[in-house]
XYZ file of C-alpha atoms in Angstrom:
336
model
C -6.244 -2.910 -4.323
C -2.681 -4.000 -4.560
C -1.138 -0.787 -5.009
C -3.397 0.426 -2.362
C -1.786 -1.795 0.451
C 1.676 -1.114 -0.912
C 1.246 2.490 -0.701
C 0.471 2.209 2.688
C 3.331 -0.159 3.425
C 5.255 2.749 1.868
C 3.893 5.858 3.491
C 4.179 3.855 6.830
C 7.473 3.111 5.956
C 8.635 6.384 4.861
C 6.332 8.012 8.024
C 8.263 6.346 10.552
C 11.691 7.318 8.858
C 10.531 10.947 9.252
C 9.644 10.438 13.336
C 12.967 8.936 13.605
C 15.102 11.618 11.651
C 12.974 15.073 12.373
C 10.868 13.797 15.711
C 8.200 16.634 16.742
C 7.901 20.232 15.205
C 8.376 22.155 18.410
C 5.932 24.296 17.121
C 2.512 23.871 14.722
C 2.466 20.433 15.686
C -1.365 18.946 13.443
C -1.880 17.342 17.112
C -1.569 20.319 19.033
C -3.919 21.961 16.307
C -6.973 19.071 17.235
C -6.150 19.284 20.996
C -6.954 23.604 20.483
C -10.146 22.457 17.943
C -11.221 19.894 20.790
C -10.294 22.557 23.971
C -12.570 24.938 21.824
C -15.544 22.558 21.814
C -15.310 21.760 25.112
C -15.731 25.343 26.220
C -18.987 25.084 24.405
C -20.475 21.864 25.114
C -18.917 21.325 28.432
C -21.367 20.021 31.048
C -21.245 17.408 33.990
C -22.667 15.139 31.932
C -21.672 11.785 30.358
C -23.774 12.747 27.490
C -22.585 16.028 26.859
C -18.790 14.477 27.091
C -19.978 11.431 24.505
C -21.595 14.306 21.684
C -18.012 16.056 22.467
C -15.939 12.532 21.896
C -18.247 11.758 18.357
C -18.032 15.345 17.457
C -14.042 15.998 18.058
C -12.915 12.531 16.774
C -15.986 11.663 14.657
C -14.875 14.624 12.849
C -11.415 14.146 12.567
C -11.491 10.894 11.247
C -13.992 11.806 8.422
C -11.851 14.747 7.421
C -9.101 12.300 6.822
C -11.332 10.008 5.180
C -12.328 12.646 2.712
C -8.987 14.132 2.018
C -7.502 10.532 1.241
C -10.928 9.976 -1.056
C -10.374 13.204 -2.854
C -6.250 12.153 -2.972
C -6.992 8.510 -4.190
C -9.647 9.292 -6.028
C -12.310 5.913 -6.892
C -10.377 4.015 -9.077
C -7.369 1.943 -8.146
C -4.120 3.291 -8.809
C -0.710 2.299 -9.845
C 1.873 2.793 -6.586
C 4.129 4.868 -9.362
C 1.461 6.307 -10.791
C 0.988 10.565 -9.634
C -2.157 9.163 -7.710
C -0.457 6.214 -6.248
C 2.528 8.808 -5.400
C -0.133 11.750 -3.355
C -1.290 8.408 -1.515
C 1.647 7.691 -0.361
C 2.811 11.025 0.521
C -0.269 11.212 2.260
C 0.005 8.374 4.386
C 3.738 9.102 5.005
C 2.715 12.753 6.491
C -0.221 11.254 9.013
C 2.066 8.544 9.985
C 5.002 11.121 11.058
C 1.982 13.352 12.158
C 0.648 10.736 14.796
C 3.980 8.902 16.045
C 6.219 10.382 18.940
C 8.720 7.820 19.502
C 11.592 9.795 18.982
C 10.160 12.611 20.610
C 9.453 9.997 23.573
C 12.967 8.836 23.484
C 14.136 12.749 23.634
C 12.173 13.764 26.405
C 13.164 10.593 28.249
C 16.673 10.989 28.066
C 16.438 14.569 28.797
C 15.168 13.398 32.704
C 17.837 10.813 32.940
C 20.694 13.187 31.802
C 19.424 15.636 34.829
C 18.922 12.667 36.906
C 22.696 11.263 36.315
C 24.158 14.829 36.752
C 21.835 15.409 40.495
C 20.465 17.896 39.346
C 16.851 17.279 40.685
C 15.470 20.786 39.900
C 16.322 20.223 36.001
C 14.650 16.774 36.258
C 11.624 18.168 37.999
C 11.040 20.752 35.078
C 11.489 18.380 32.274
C 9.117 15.355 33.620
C 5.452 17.093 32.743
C 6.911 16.711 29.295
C 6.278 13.006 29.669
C 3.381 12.542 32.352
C 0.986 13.937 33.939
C 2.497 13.933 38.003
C 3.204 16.473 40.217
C 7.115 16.486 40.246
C 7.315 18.455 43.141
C 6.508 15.563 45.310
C 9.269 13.123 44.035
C 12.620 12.396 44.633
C 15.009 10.941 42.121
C 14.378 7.531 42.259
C 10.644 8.451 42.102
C 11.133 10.104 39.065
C 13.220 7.551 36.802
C 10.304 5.328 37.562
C 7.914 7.716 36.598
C 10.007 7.701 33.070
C 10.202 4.262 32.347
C 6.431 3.691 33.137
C 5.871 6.711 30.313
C 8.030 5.363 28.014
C 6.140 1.710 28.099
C 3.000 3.154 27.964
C 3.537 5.245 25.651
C 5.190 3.173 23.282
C 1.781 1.577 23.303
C -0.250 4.853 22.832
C 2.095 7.130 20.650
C 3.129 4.451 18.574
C 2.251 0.691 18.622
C -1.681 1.313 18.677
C -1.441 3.896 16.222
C 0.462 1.784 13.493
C -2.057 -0.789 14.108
C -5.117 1.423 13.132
C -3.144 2.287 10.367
C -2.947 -0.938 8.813
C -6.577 -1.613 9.631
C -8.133 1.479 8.723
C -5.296 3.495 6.994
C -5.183 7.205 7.214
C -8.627 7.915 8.887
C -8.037 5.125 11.237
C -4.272 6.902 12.532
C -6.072 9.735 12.573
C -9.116 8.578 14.582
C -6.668 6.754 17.292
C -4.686 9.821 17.720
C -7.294 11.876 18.532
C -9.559 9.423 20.628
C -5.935 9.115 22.709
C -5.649 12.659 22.725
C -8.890 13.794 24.099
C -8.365 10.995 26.663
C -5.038 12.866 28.016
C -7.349 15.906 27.632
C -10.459 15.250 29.568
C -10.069 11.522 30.352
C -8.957 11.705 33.795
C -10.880 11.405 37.026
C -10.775 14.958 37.898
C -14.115 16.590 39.325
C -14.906 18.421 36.082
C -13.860 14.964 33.779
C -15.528 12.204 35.986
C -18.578 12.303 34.128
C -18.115 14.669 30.801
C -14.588 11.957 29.913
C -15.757 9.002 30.347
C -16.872 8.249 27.127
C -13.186 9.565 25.944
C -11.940 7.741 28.802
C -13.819 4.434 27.293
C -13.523 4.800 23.663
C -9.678 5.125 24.582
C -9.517 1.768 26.356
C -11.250 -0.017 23.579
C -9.254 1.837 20.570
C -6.052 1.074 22.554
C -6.886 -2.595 23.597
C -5.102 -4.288 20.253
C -2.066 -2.421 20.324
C -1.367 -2.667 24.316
C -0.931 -6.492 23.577
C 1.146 -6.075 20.847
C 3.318 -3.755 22.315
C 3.102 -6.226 24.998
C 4.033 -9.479 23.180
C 7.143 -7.604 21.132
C 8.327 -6.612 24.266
C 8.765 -10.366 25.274
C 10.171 -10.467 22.028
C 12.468 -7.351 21.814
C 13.547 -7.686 25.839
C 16.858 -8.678 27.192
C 14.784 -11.048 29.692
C 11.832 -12.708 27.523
C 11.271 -15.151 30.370
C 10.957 -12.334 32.947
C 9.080 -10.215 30.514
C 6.258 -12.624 30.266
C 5.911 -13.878 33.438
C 5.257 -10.135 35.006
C 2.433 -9.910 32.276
C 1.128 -12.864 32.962
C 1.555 -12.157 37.010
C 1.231 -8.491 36.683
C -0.458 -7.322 33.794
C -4.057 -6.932 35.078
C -3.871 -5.577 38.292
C -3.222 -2.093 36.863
C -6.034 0.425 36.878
C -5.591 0.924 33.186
C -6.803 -2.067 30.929
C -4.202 -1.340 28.579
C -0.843 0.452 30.914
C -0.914 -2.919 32.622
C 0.311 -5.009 30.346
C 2.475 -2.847 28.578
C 3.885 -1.450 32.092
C 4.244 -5.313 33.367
C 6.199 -6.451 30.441
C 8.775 -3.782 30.397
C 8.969 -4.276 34.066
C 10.121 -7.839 33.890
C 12.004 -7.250 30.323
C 14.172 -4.735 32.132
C 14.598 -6.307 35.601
C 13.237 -3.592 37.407
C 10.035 -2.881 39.608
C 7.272 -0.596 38.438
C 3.927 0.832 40.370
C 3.528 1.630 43.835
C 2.485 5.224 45.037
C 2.215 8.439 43.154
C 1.060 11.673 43.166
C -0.913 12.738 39.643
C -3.515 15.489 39.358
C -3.553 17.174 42.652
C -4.357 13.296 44.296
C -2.193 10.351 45.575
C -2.572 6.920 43.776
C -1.374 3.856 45.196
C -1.014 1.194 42.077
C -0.560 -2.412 42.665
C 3.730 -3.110 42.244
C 4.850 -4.651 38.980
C 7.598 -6.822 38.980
C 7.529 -6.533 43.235
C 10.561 -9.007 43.360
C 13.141 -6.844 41.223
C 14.922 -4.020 42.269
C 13.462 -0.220 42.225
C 15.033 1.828 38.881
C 17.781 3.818 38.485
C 18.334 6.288 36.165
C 20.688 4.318 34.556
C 17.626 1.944 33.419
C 15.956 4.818 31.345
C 18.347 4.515 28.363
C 17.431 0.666 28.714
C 14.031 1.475 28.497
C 14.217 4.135 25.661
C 16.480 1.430 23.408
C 13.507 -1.645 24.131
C 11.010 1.065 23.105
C 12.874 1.682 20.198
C 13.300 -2.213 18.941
C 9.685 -2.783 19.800
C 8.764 0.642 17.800
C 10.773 -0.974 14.461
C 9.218 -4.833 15.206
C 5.412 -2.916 14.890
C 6.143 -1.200 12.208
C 7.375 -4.751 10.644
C 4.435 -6.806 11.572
C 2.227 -4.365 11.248
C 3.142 -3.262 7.488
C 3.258 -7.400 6.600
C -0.282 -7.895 8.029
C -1.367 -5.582 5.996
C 0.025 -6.905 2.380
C -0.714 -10.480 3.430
C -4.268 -9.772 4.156
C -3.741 -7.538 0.993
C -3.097 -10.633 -1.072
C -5.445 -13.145 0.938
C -8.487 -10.713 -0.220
C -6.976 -10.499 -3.841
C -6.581 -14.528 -4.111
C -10.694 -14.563 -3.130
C -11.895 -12.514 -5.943
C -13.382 -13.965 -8.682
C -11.192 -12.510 -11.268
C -7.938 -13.857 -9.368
C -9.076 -17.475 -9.474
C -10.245 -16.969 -13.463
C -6.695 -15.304 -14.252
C -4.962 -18.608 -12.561
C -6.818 -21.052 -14.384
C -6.142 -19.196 -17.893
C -2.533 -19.485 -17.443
């Protein structure tokens, strides 16, 4: 058991050092191979039905997660393993590779500085091709200003979603439980949206999301208090802010990097062919400039490394709390 919970703090460790130095495979991407898998069982099973969308949900990340839960089985094997051991070693290659596979910070952090660099340079027509790398809005229908918001409200949500959340299934439920988050949060960008063909086949998607990304949205939350240059203002737009969002868990998240970066988030937008109008986050700061996206991309980063810290210590202290309860623990103390 204790090699078991070092090997993950390894593999995470190790994982995350591989988003950070190679990012996203441009191409062949394992998340881009589920989202084809899951596109391909939609085709078949698509109706507009909430049942029909739930079998699709269990079926797509049901499956996904008990694929990883096999391979690491047949990797591990039943017995427990030394960390140096070869068996200890495939574990924590294996977690290493699913960690790398399921983060996008850096990635994130690209794609984000990509719009600002257009945005800084006026060139609107650049910045309007590059932002559906980030979000889902129509680009078309916003101006420059419009759009560096539009980035820094994708970078703090998904901080929570393409990182935070998934490192903290990872130390609960280690490689089937990244894998499981990454794919319920995939099929939610997939089919989770309030489209006429998703309002009834995604909601279960749309749920299971919400519920899978609860924990981590208030972590990401609390580190940015943490990690941001204005911890006061940071927490007092969550507290203020945080659950007037549509979204359970982009509230928070959103609110805190609102008030951690002196800026104001929400307001109207234009996503999926309809026009939103979101509560305003932070309504006593000033609108963002592009200038604020590298702010935004360097808090994402510190609160990316302070989850992978907390995170990877949860893990080996409740590693250590569940050794010190087993019987043969407290017999080995009292013979020495």
């Amino acid at each position: 058991m204790r090699g078991e919970h070092a090997g993950y703090a390894c593999g995470a460790a190790l994982g995350f050092l591989g988003d950070l130095i190679a990012a996203d495979p441009r191409r062949g991407h394992p998340v881009a191979a589920f989202g084809r898998a899951a596109a391909a069982v939609e085709r078949r099973l698509w109706r507009d039905h909430r049942g029909y969308g739930a079998a699709h949900t269990v079926l797509c990340a049901g499956g996904a997660a008990a694929g990883a839960a096999l391979l690491q089985r047949a990797v591990r094997g039943t017995a427990p393993a030394s960390l140096l051991s070869l068996r200890g070693g495939a574990g924590v290659a294996l977690t290493a590779a699913t960690v790398w596979a399921v983060l996008g910070g850096t990635s994130l952090g690209r794609e984000a500085r990509a719009v600002s660099g257009a945005l800084t340079a006026g060139d609107l027509d650049v910045a309007r091709e590059r932002l559906p790398h980030l979000c889902g809005r129509d680009p078309q229908a916003l101006d420059g200003p419009q759009m560096a918001r539009a980035v820094v409200e994708s970078v703090a949500e998904n901080t929570s979603d393409a990182v935070v959340g998934a490192l903290v299934w990872g130390a609960l439920g280690g490689v089937p439980g990244l894998v499981a988050f990454r794919a319920v949060n995939t099929l939610d960008a997939m089919v989770g949206h309030k489209s006429p063909r998703y309002r009834r086949f995604g909601w279960a998607a749309a749920r299971l999301d919400d519920l899978a990304g609860w924990p981590g949205s208030r972590l990401t939350a609390a580190l940015t208090v943490l990690a941001g240059p204005d911890r006061r203002g940071a927490l007092r737009a969550w507290r203020a802010d945080g659950g007037a969002h549509p979204s359970p868990n982009a509230g928070p998240v959103e609110a805190s990097f609102a008030g951690a970066l002196g800026v104001r988030l929400g307001g109207t937008l234009a996503y999926g062919g309809r026009v939103e109008h979101r509560p305003v986050l932070n309504g006593a700061a000033p609108p963002v400039a592009a200038d604020d996206i590298e702010r935004a991309v360097r808090l994402s980063r510190r609160v990316s490394v302070l989850a992978l810290a907390t995170t990877v210590t949860a893990r080996l202290v409740a590693g250590a709390a569940l050794r010190a309860r087993q019987p043969g623990s407290r017999r080995r103390r009292r013979s020495r």
